[in-house]
Coordinates of C-alpha atoms in Angstrom, one line a residue:
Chain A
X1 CA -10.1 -29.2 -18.2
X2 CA -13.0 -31.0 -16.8
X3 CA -14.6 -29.5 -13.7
X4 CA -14.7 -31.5 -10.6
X5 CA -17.0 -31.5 -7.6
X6 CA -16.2 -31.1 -3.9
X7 CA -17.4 -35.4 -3.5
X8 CA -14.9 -35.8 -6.4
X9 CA -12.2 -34.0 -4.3
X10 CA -13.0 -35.7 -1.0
X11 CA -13.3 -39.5 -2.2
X12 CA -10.2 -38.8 -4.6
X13 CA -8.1 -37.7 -1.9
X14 CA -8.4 -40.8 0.2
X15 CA -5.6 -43.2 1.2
X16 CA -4.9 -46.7 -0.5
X17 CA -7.5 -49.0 1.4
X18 CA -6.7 -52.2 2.8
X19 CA -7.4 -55.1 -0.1
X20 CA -8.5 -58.7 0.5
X21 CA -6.9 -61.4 -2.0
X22 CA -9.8 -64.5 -2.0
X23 CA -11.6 -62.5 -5.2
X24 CA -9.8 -60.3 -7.7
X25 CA -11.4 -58.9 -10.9
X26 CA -9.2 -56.9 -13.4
X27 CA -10.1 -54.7 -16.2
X28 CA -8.4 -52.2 -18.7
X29 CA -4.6 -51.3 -19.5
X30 CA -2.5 -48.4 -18.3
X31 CA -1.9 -47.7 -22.2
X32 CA -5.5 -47.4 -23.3
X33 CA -5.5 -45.1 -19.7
X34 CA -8.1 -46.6 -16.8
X35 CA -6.8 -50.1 -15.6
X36 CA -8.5 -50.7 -12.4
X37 CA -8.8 -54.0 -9.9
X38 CA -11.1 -54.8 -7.3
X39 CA -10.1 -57.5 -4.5
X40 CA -11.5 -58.7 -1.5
X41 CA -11.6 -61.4 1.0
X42 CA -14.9 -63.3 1.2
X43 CA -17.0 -64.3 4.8
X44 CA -19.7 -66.4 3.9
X45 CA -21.2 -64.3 0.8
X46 CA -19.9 -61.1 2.5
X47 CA -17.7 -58.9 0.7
X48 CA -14.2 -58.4 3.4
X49 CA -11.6 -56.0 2.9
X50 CA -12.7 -55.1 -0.4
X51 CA -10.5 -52.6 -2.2
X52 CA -9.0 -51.5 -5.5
X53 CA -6.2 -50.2 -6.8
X54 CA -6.4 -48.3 -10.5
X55 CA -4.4 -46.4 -12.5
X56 CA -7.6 -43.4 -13.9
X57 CA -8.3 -40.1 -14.2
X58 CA -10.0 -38.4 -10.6
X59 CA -13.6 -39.1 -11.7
X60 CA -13.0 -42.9 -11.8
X61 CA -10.4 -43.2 -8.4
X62 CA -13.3 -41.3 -6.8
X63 CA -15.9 -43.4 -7.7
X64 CA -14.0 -46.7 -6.6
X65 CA -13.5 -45.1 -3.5
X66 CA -17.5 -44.5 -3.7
X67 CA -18.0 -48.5 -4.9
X68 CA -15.7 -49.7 -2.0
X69 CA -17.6 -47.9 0.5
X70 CA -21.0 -48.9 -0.4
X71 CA -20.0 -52.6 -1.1
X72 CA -17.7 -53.8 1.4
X73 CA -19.3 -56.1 4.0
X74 CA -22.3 -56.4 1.9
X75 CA -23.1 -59.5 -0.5
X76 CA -20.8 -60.4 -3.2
X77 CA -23.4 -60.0 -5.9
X78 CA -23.8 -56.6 -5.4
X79 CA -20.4 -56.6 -7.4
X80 CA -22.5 -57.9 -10.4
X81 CA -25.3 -54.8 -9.4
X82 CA -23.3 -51.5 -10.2
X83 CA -25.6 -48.2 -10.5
X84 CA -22.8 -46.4 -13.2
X85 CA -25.9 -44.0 -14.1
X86 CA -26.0 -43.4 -9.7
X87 CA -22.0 -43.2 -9.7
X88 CA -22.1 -41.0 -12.8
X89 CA -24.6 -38.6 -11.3
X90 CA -22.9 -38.5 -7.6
X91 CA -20.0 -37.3 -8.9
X92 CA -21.0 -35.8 -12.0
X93 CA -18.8 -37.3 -14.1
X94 CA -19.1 -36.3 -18.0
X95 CA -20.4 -38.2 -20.8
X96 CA -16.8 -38.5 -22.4
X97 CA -15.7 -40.5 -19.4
X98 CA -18.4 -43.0 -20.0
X99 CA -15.7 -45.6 -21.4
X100 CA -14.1 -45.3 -18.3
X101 CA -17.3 -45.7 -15.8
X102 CA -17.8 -49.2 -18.0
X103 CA -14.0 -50.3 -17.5
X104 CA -14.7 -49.7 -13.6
X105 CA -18.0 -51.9 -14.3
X106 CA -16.2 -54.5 -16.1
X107 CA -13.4 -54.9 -13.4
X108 CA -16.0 -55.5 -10.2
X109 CA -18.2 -58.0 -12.6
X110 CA -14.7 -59.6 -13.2
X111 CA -14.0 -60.1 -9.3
X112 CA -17.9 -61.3 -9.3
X113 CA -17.3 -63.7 -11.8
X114 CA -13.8 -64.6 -10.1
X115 CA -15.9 -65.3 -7.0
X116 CA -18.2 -67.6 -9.3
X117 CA -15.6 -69.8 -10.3
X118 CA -14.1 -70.6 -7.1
X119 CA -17.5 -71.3 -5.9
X120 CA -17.9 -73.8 -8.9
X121 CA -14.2 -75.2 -8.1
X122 CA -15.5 -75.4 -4.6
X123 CA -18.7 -77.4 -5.6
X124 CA -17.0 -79.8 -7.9
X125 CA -14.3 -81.2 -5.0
X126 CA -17.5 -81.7 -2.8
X127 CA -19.3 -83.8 -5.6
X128 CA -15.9 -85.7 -5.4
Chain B
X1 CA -6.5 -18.5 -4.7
X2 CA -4.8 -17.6 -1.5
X3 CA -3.4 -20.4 -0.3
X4 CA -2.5 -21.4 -4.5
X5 CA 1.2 -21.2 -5.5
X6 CA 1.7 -19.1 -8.5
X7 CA 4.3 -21.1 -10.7
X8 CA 2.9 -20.9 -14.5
X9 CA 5.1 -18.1 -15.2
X10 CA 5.3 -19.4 -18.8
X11 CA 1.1 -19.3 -19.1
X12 CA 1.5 -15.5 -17.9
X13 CA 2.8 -13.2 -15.3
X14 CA 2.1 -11.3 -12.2
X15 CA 1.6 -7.1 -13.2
X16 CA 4.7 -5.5 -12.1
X17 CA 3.7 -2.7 -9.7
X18 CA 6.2 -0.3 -11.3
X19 CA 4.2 -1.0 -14.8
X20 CA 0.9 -0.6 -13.1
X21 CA 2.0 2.7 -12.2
X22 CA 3.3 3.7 -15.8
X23 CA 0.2 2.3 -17.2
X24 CA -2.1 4.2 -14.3
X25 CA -0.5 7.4 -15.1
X26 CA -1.5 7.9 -18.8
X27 CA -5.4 6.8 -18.0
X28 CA -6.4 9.9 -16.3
X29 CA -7.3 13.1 -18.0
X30 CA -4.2 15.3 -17.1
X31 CA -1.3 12.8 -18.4
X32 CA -2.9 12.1 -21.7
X33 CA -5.7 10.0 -22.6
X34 CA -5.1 11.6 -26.3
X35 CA -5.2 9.9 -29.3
X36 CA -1.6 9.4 -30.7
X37 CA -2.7 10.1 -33.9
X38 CA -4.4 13.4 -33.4
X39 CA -1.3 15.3 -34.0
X40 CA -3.0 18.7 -34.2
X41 CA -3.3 19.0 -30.6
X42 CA -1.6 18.5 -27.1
X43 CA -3.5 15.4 -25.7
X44 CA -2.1 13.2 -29.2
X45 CA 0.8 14.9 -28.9
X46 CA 1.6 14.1 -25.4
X47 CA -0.1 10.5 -26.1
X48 CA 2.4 10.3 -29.6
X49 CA 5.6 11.0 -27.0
X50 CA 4.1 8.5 -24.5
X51 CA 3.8 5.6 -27.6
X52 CA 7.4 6.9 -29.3
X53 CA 8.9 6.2 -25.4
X54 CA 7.9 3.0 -25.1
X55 CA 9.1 2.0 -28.9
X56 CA 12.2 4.1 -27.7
X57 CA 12.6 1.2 -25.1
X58 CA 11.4 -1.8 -26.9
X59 CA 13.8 -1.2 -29.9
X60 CA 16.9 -0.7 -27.6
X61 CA 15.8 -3.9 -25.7
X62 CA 15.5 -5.6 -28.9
X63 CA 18.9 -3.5 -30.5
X64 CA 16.3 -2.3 -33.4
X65 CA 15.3 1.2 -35.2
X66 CA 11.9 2.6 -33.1
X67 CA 10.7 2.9 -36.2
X68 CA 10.8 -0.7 -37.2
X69 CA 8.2 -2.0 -34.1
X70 CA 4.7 -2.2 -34.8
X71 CA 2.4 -3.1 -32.1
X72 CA -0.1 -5.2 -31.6
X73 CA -2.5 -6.9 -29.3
X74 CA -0.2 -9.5 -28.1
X75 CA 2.1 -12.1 -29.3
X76 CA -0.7 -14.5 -31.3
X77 CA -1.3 -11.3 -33.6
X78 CA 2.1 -10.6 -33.9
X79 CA 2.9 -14.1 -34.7
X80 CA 0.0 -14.1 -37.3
X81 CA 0.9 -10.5 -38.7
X82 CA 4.5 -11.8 -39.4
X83 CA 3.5 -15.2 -40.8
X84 CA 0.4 -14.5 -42.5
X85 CA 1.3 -11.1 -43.2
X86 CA 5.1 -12.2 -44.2
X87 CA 3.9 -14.6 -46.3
X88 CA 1.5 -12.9 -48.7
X89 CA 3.6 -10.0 -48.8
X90 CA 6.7 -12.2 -49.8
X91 CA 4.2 -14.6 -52.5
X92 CA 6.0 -13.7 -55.3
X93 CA 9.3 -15.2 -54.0
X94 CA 7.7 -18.3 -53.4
X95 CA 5.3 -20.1 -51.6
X96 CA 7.2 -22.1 -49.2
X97 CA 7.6 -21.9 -45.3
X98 CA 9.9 -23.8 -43.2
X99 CA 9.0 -24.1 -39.5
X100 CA 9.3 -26.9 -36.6
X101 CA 6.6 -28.9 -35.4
X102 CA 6.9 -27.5 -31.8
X103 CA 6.0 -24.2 -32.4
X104 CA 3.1 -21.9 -30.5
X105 CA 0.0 -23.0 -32.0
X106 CA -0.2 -19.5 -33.2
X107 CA 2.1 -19.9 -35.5
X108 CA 1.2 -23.4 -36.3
X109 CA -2.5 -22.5 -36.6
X110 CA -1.1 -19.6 -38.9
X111 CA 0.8 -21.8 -41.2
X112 CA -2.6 -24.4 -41.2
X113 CA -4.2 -21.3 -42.8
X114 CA -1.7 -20.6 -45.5
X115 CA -1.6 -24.0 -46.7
X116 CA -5.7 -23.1 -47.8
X117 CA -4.0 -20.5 -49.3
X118 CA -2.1 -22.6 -51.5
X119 CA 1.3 -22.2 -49.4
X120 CA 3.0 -25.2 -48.3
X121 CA 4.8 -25.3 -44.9
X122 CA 7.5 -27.9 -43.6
X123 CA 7.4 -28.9 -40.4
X124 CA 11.0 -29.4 -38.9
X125 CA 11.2 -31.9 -35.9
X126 CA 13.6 -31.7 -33.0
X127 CA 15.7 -34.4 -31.7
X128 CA 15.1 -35.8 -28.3
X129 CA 15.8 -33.1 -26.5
X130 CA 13.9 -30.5 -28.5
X131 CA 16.4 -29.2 -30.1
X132 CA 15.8 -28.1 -33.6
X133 CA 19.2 -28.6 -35.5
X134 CA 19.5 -25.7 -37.8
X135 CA 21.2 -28.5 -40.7
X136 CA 17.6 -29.7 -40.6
X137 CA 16.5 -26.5 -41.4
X138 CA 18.7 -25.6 -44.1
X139 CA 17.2 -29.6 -45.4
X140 CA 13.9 -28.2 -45.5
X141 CA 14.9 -24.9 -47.2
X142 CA 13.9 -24.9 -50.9
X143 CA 14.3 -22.6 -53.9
X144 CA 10.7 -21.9 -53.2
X145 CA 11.3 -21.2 -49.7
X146 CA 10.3 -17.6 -48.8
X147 CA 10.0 -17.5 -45.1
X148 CA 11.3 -19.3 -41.8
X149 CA 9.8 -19.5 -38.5
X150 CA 11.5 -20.7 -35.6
X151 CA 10.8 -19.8 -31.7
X152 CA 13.4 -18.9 -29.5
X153 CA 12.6 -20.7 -26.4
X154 CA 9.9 -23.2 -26.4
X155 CA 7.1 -22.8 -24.3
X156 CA 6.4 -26.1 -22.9
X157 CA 9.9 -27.4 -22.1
X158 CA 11.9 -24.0 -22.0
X159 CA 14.4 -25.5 -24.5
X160 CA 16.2 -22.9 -27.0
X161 CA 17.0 -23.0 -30.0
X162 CA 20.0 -21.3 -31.8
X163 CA 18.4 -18.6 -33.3
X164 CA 21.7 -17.0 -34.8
X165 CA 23.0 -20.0 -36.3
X166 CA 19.1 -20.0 -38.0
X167 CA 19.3 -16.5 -38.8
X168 CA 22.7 -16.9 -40.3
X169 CA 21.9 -19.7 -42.6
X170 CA 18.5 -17.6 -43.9
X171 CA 20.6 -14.4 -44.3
X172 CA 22.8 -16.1 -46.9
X173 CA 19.9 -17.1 -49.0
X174 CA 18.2 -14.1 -48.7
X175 CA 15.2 -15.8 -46.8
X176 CA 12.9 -14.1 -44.4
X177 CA 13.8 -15.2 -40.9
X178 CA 10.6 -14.8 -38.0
X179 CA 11.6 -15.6 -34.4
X180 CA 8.4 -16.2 -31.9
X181 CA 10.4 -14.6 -28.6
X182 CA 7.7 -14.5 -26.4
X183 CA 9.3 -16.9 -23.8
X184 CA 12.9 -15.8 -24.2
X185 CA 11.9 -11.8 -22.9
X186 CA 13.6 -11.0 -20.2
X187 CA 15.5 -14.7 -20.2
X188 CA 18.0 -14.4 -23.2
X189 CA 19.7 -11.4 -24.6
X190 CA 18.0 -10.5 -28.0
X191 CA 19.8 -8.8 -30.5
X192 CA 18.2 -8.6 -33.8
X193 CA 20.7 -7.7 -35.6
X194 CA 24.0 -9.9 -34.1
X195 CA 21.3 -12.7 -34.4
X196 CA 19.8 -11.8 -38.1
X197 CA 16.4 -11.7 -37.6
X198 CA 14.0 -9.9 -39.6
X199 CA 10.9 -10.6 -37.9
X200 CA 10.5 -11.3 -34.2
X201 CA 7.1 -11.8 -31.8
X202 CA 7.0 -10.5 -28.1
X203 CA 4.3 -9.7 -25.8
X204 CA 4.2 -8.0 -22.2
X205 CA 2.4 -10.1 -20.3
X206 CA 5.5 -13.2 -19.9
X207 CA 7.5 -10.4 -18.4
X208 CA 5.4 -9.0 -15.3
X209 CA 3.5 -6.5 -18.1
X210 CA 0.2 -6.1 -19.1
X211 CA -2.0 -8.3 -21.0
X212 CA -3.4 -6.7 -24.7
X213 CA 0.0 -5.8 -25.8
X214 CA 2.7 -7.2 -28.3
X215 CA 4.9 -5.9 -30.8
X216 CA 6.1 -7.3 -34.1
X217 CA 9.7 -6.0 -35.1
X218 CA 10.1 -5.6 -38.6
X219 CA 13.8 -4.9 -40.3
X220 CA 13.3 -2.3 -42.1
X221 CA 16.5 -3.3 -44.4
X222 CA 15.3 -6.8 -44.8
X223 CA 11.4 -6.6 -45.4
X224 CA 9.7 -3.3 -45.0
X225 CA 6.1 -4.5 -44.6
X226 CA 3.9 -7.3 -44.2
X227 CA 0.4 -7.6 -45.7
X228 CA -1.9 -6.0 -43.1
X229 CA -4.7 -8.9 -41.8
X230 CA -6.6 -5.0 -40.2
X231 CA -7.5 -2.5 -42.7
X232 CA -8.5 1.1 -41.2
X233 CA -7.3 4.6 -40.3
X234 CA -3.4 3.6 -41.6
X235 CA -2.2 3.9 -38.0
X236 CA 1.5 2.4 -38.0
X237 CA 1.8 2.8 -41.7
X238 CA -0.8 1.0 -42.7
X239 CA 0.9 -2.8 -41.4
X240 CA -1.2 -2.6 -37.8
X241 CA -4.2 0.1 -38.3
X242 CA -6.2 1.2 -35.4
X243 CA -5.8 3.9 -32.7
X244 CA -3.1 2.9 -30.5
X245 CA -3.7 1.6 -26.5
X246 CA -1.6 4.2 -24.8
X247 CA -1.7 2.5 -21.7
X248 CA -1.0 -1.0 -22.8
X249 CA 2.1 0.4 -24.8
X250 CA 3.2 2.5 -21.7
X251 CA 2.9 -0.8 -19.6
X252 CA 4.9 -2.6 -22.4
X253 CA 7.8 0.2 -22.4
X254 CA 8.2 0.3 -18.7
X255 CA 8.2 -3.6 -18.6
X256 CA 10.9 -3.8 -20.8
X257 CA 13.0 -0.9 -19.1
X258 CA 12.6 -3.1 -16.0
X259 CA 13.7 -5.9 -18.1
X260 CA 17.0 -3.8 -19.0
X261 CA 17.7 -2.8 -15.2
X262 CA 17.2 -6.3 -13.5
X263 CA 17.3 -9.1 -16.1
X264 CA 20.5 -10.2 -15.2
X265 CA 20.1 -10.9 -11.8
X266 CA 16.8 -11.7 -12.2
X267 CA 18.1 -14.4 -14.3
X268 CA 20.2 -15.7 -11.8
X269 CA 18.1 -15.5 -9.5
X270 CA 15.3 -18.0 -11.1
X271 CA 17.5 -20.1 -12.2
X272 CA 18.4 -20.8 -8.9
X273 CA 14.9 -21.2 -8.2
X274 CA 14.3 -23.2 -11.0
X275 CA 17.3 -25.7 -9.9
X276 CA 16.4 -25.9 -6.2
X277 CA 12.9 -27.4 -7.6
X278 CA 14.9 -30.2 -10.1
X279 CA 16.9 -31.4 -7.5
X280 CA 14.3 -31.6 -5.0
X281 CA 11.7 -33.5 -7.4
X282 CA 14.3 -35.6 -9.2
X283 CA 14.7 -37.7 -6.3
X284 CA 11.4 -39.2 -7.1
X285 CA 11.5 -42.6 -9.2
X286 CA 10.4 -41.9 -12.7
X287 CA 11.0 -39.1 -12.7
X288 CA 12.2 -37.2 -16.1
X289 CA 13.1 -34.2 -17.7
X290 CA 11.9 -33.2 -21.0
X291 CA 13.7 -31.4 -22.8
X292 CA 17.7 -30.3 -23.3
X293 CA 19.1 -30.2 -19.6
X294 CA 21.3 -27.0 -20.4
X295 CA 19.8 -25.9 -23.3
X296 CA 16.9 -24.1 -21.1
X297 CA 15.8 -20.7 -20.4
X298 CA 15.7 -20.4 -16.8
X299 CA 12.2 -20.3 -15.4
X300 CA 10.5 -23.7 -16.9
X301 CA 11.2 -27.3 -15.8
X302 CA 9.0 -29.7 -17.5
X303 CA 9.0 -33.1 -16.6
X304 CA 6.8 -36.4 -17.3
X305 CA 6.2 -38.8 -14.5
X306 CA 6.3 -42.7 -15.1
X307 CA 3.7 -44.6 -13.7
X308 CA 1.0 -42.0 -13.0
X309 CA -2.3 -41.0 -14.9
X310 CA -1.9 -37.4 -16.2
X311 CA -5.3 -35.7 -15.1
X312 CA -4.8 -37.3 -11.6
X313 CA -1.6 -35.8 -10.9
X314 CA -2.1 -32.7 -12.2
X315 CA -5.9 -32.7 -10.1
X316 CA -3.9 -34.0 -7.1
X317 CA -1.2 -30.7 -7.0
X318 CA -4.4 -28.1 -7.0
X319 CA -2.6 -26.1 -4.8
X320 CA 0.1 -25.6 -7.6
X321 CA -0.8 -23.6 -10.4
X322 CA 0.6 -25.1 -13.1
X323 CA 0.6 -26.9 -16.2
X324 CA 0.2 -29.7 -18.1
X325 CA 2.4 -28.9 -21.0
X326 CA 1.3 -25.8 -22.5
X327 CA -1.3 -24.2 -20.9
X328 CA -2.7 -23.1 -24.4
X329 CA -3.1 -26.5 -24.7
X330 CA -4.5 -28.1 -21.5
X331 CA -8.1 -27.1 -22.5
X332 CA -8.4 -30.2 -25.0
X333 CA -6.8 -33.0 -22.9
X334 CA -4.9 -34.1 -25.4
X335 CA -1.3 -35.1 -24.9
X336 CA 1.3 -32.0 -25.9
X337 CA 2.3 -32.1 -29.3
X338 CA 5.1 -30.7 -28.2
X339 CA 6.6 -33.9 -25.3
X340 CA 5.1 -36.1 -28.6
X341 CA 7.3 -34.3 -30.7
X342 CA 10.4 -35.4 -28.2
X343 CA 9.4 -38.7 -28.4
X344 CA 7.6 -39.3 -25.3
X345 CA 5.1 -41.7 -25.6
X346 CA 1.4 -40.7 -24.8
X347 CA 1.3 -41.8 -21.2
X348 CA 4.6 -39.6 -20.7
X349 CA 3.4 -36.7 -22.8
X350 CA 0.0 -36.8 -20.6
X351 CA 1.3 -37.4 -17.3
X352 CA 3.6 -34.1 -17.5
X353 CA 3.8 -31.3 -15.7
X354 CA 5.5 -27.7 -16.0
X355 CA 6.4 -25.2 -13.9
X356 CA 7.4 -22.0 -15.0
X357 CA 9.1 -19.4 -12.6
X358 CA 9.0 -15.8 -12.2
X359 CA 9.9 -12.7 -10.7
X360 CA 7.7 -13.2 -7.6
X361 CA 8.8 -16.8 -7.0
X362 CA 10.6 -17.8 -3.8
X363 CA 12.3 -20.5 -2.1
X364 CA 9.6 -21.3 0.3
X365 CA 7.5 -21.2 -2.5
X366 CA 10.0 -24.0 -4.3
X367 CA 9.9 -26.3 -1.4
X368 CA 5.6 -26.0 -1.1
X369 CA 6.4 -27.5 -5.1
X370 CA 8.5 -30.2 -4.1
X371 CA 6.7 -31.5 -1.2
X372 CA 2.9 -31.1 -2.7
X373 CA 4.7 -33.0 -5.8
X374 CA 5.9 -35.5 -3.8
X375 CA 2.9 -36.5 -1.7
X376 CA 0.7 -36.6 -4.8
X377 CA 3.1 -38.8 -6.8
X378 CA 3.1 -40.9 -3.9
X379 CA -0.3 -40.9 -3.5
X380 CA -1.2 -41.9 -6.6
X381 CA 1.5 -44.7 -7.1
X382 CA 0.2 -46.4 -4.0
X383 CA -2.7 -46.5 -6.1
X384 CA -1.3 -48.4 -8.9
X385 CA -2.0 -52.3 -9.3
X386 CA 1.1 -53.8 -9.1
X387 CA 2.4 -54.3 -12.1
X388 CA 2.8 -58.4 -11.7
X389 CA -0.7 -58.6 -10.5
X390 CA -2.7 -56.5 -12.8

C-alpha cells in the first residue's frame, strides 16, 4: 500500500471543479487504469475555468488538482510546460506511478494542442 | 486510530477482555510460568494442566480427541504443517494434491513448494459465486491423489463451501481431507467428525483471541502424523517440537469457550450487522456483491464498485478500516486472485472492498460505513469523464 502525504490528502479530497469546454485534451483508458481530461474555456491566451476530470489512483487526482491550480488564468502554453519531476516531488509520488504522471502530461499537451488547432482553424477562415 | 472504524474483522480481531485475563493469569510467577514439559515438578505440572485445558476446549469445539490437536503459531503454520507435513508423510500413496484456486495464500504458497518437490497440485476453480462444487473436486481426484485441501469459508468474500459433501467424497476413497477453518471459527458449527475431516487449520486471533497461536487437528484414526517442518525437544510427539506458549494456548482455550457460550447469538447478531450495511450500500449504482449471496458466513460483505479506481476508493474511506480483498494481499496492489477467480474483471477485482464484522461492531458503527461509503463513491464518480466525452 503506497504511503501518502498530508498535500496528497488535502488536494485529493477536493470537490469536482468547474470545467470550461473551448479546449479539451484527453489521455489514457479506464482499462489500462489513469484516463484523465483537462478542459477549459479560453480569454485571449488565458486559461478560464480550467478543470479535469480523471478516473486515477490518489497520487494523480491530487496532482490535477495541483495542475488546475497553478494553471488556471495563466497562459495556455503553460499546458505544453508541465514540471512532472516538481509534481512528483510535491506530492511524493513513487517511481512505479511514473506511467501515470506521463498520462496526466499527455492529457494537458493534448488540450494544448487542442488549443493549437482551433487557433490554426481560426487563422485559415481569416486568410479566407 | 480514534476516530477509525474497526471493520476488518476477517484481517484480525479485537483481544477479548475475558481472554486477556486467562492469558494475564498464567504470566505471573504464582499461576505458572512452568514449562509444560518439565513434568518433574509443580510449575510444568500446573503449566501441563493449563495446556491439557485449553486442548480440553478446543477439541470439544472442534468435536475431536484432546489428543489429536497439535498447536502451533497460528493458522499459516498449521496450514503448512498439514499440507507440507501431510504431504510428505502421505508420499508413498501418491504425489498428487487437489485444492481450489481461492485458497489462503498459505496454502497456496504451500502447494507452490511441493510442486519443487516433485508433487503436483490441481487447482479447482469456483463458479461465479465462489462456490467450489465438490463434482469438480471429485474431477480433479486421481489414483495418484493423496491429499485435499479445501477452506471452509473464504476469506475475501466470506463464501462457504460444503465441506461435508468434500469430506464425504474423500472418505470413500480413502484420501486425506485438510480444511483451512480459520474464517468459519466462531461462524459455522465444526464438527470433524459429522463433516469427515482429517486435517483442519484454526487460529485465535479471527475470534477476539490472541495473535501467535493456532492449532492443527489431526484424526488420529485417519492419519496419525504429519512430517514435522521443526525438529527439536519432541514436544507434541515429535509433529510440532518446541516448548509450548502457555499463555497464547490459555488465550486460545478461553477464546474458544467464549465461542461455545455466545456463538449463537453472536451470529445473529452480526449478521444483522452485516445485513444492515448491504442494504444500506446497495442502493448505490454499481454496486455488486461478490460472492454467493446466501452462501456466506456472517461477518464479510465484499463488494466491487463499477466505475471507480480501486486505490482511490479505498484511500477515500480512511476512516474505515478495511480491505481491499484480502488484506494478506493488499500489500502488492495487485488485483485479488480471489474476485479474478469469480470472474470479475480487473477493474472490478481492484476497485473492491471488504468489510468484515465482529464482536465489537455496532449499528452506529454500520451507518458511519454506509455513509463514508457513500460520499466517497460519490466523490470520486463526479470525478469521472463522462463516458461519451472521454
Amino acid at each position: 500500500m503506497p504511503l501518502y502525504t498530508d498535500k496528497v490528502r488535502e488536494y485529493f479530497g477536493r470537490p469536482a471543479c468547474p470545467m470550461g469546454s473551448d479546449i479539451r485534451g484527453v489521455a489514457g483508458s479506464e482499462q489500462r487504469g489513469t484516463l484523465i481530461v483537462f478542459a477549459a474555456d479560453l480569454r485571449g491566451q488565458l486559461l478560464h475555468k480550467l478543470g479535469f476530470r480523471a478516473f486515477a489512483c490518489p497520487h494523480i487526482i491530487a496532482a490535477c488538482n495541483r495542475v488546475i491550480e497553478q494553471l488556471d488564468g495563466g497562459p495556455v502554453q503553460a499546458l505544453n510546460e508541465l514540471r512532472l519531476d516538481q509534481l512528483q516531488a510535491e506530492f511524493d509520488i513513487p517511481v512505479e506511478k511514473a506511467g501515470k504522471l506521463l498520462i496526466l502530461q499527455d492529457a494537458a499537451q493534448a488540450c494544448y494542442r487542442d488549443y493549437q488547432a482551433r487557433n490554426h482553424g481560426i487563422l485559415i477562415l481569416t486568410k479566407r | 486510530m480514534k476516530n477509525t472504524i474497526y471493520l476488518d474483522y476477517a484481517a484480525t480481531t479485537p483481544l477479548d477482555l475475558r481472554v486477556r485475563e486467562s492469558m494475564l493469569e498464567c504470566m505471573d510467577a504464582e499461576h505458572g510460568f512452568g514449562n509444560p514439559a518439565s513434568a518433574t515438578h509443580v510449575y510444568g505440572i500446573q503449566a501441563a494442566r493449563q495446556v491439557e485445558c485449553a486442548a480440553n476446549a478446543v477439541a470439544e469445539f472442534l468435536n475431536a480427541d484432546p489428543a489429536e490437536i497439535i498447536w502451533t503459531s497460528g493458522a499459516t503454520e498449521s496450514n503448512n504443517l498439514a499440507l507440507i507435513g501431510g504431504a510428505r508423510f502421505r508420499a508413498m500413496h501418491g504425489r498428487h494434491i487437489v485444492t481450489t484456486a481461492i485458497e489462503h495464500k498459505s496454502v497456496l504458497e504451500s502447494c507452490r513448494w511441493l510442486e519443487t518437490e516433485g508433487y503436483e497440485v490441481s487447482y479447482v476453480e469456483p463458479d461465479a459465486t465462489g462456490v467450489v462444487a465438490p463434482a469438480a473436486i471429485a474431477a480433479a481426484l486421481r489414483p495418484d491423489t493423496s491429499l485435499v485441501s479445501v477452506m471452509h469459508a473464504n476469506n475475501e468474500t466470506g463464501v462457504v463451501q460444503d465441506i461435508a459433501a468434500i469430506g464425504a467424497l474423500c472418505r470413500a476413497r480413502d484420501l486425506i481431507f485438510h480444511v483451512d477453518a480459520v474464517q468459519s471459527l466462531g461462524k459455522l458449527p465444526l464438527d470433524v467428525q459429522a463433516q469427515q475431516i482429517d486435517m483442519l487449520s484454526v487460529n485465535a486471533h479471527k475470534a477476539c483471541g490472541p495473535k501467535g497461536v493456532g492449532a492443527l487437528f489431526l484424526n488420529a484414526d485417519r492419519i496419525r502424523r504429519v512430517e514435522p517442518l521443526l525438529h527439536g525437544g519432541g514436544q507434541q510427539r515429535g509433529i510440532r517440537p518446541g516448548t509450548l506458549a502457555v499463555h497464547q494456548i490459555v488465550g486460545m482455550g478461553a477464546t474458544v469457550r467464549i465461542l461455545r457460550e455466545e456463538m449463537a447469538d453472536e451470529v445473529v447478531r452480526i449478521q444483522k450487522l452485516r445485513d444492515r450495511l448491504w442494504a444500506g450500500i446497495q442502493k448505490i449504482d454499481g454496486v455488486l456483491l461478490n460472492g454467493d449471496p446466501s452462501r456466506r458466513i456472517c461477518s464479510i460483505l465484499n463488494v466491487s464498485v463499477a466505475g471507480v479506481e480501486g486505490e482511490s476508493l479505498r484511500f477515500a474511506l480512511t476512516d474505515l478500516a478495511i480491505s481491499g480483498g484480502s488484506a494478506c494481499n493488499s500489500a502488492s496492489g495487485e488485483p485479488s486472485y480471489v474476485l479474478r477467480s469469480l470472474g470479475r474483471n480487473p477493474q472490478l477485482a481492484e476497485a473492491s472492498v471488504r468489510f468484515s464484522l465482529g464482536r465489537f461492531s455496532t449499528e452506529t458503527d454500520v451507518d458511519h460505513a454506509v455513509s463514508r461509503f457513500t460520499s466517497a463513491v460519490n466523490l470520486l464518480r463526479s470525478l469521472l469523464p463522462v463516458a461519451s466525452g472521454a
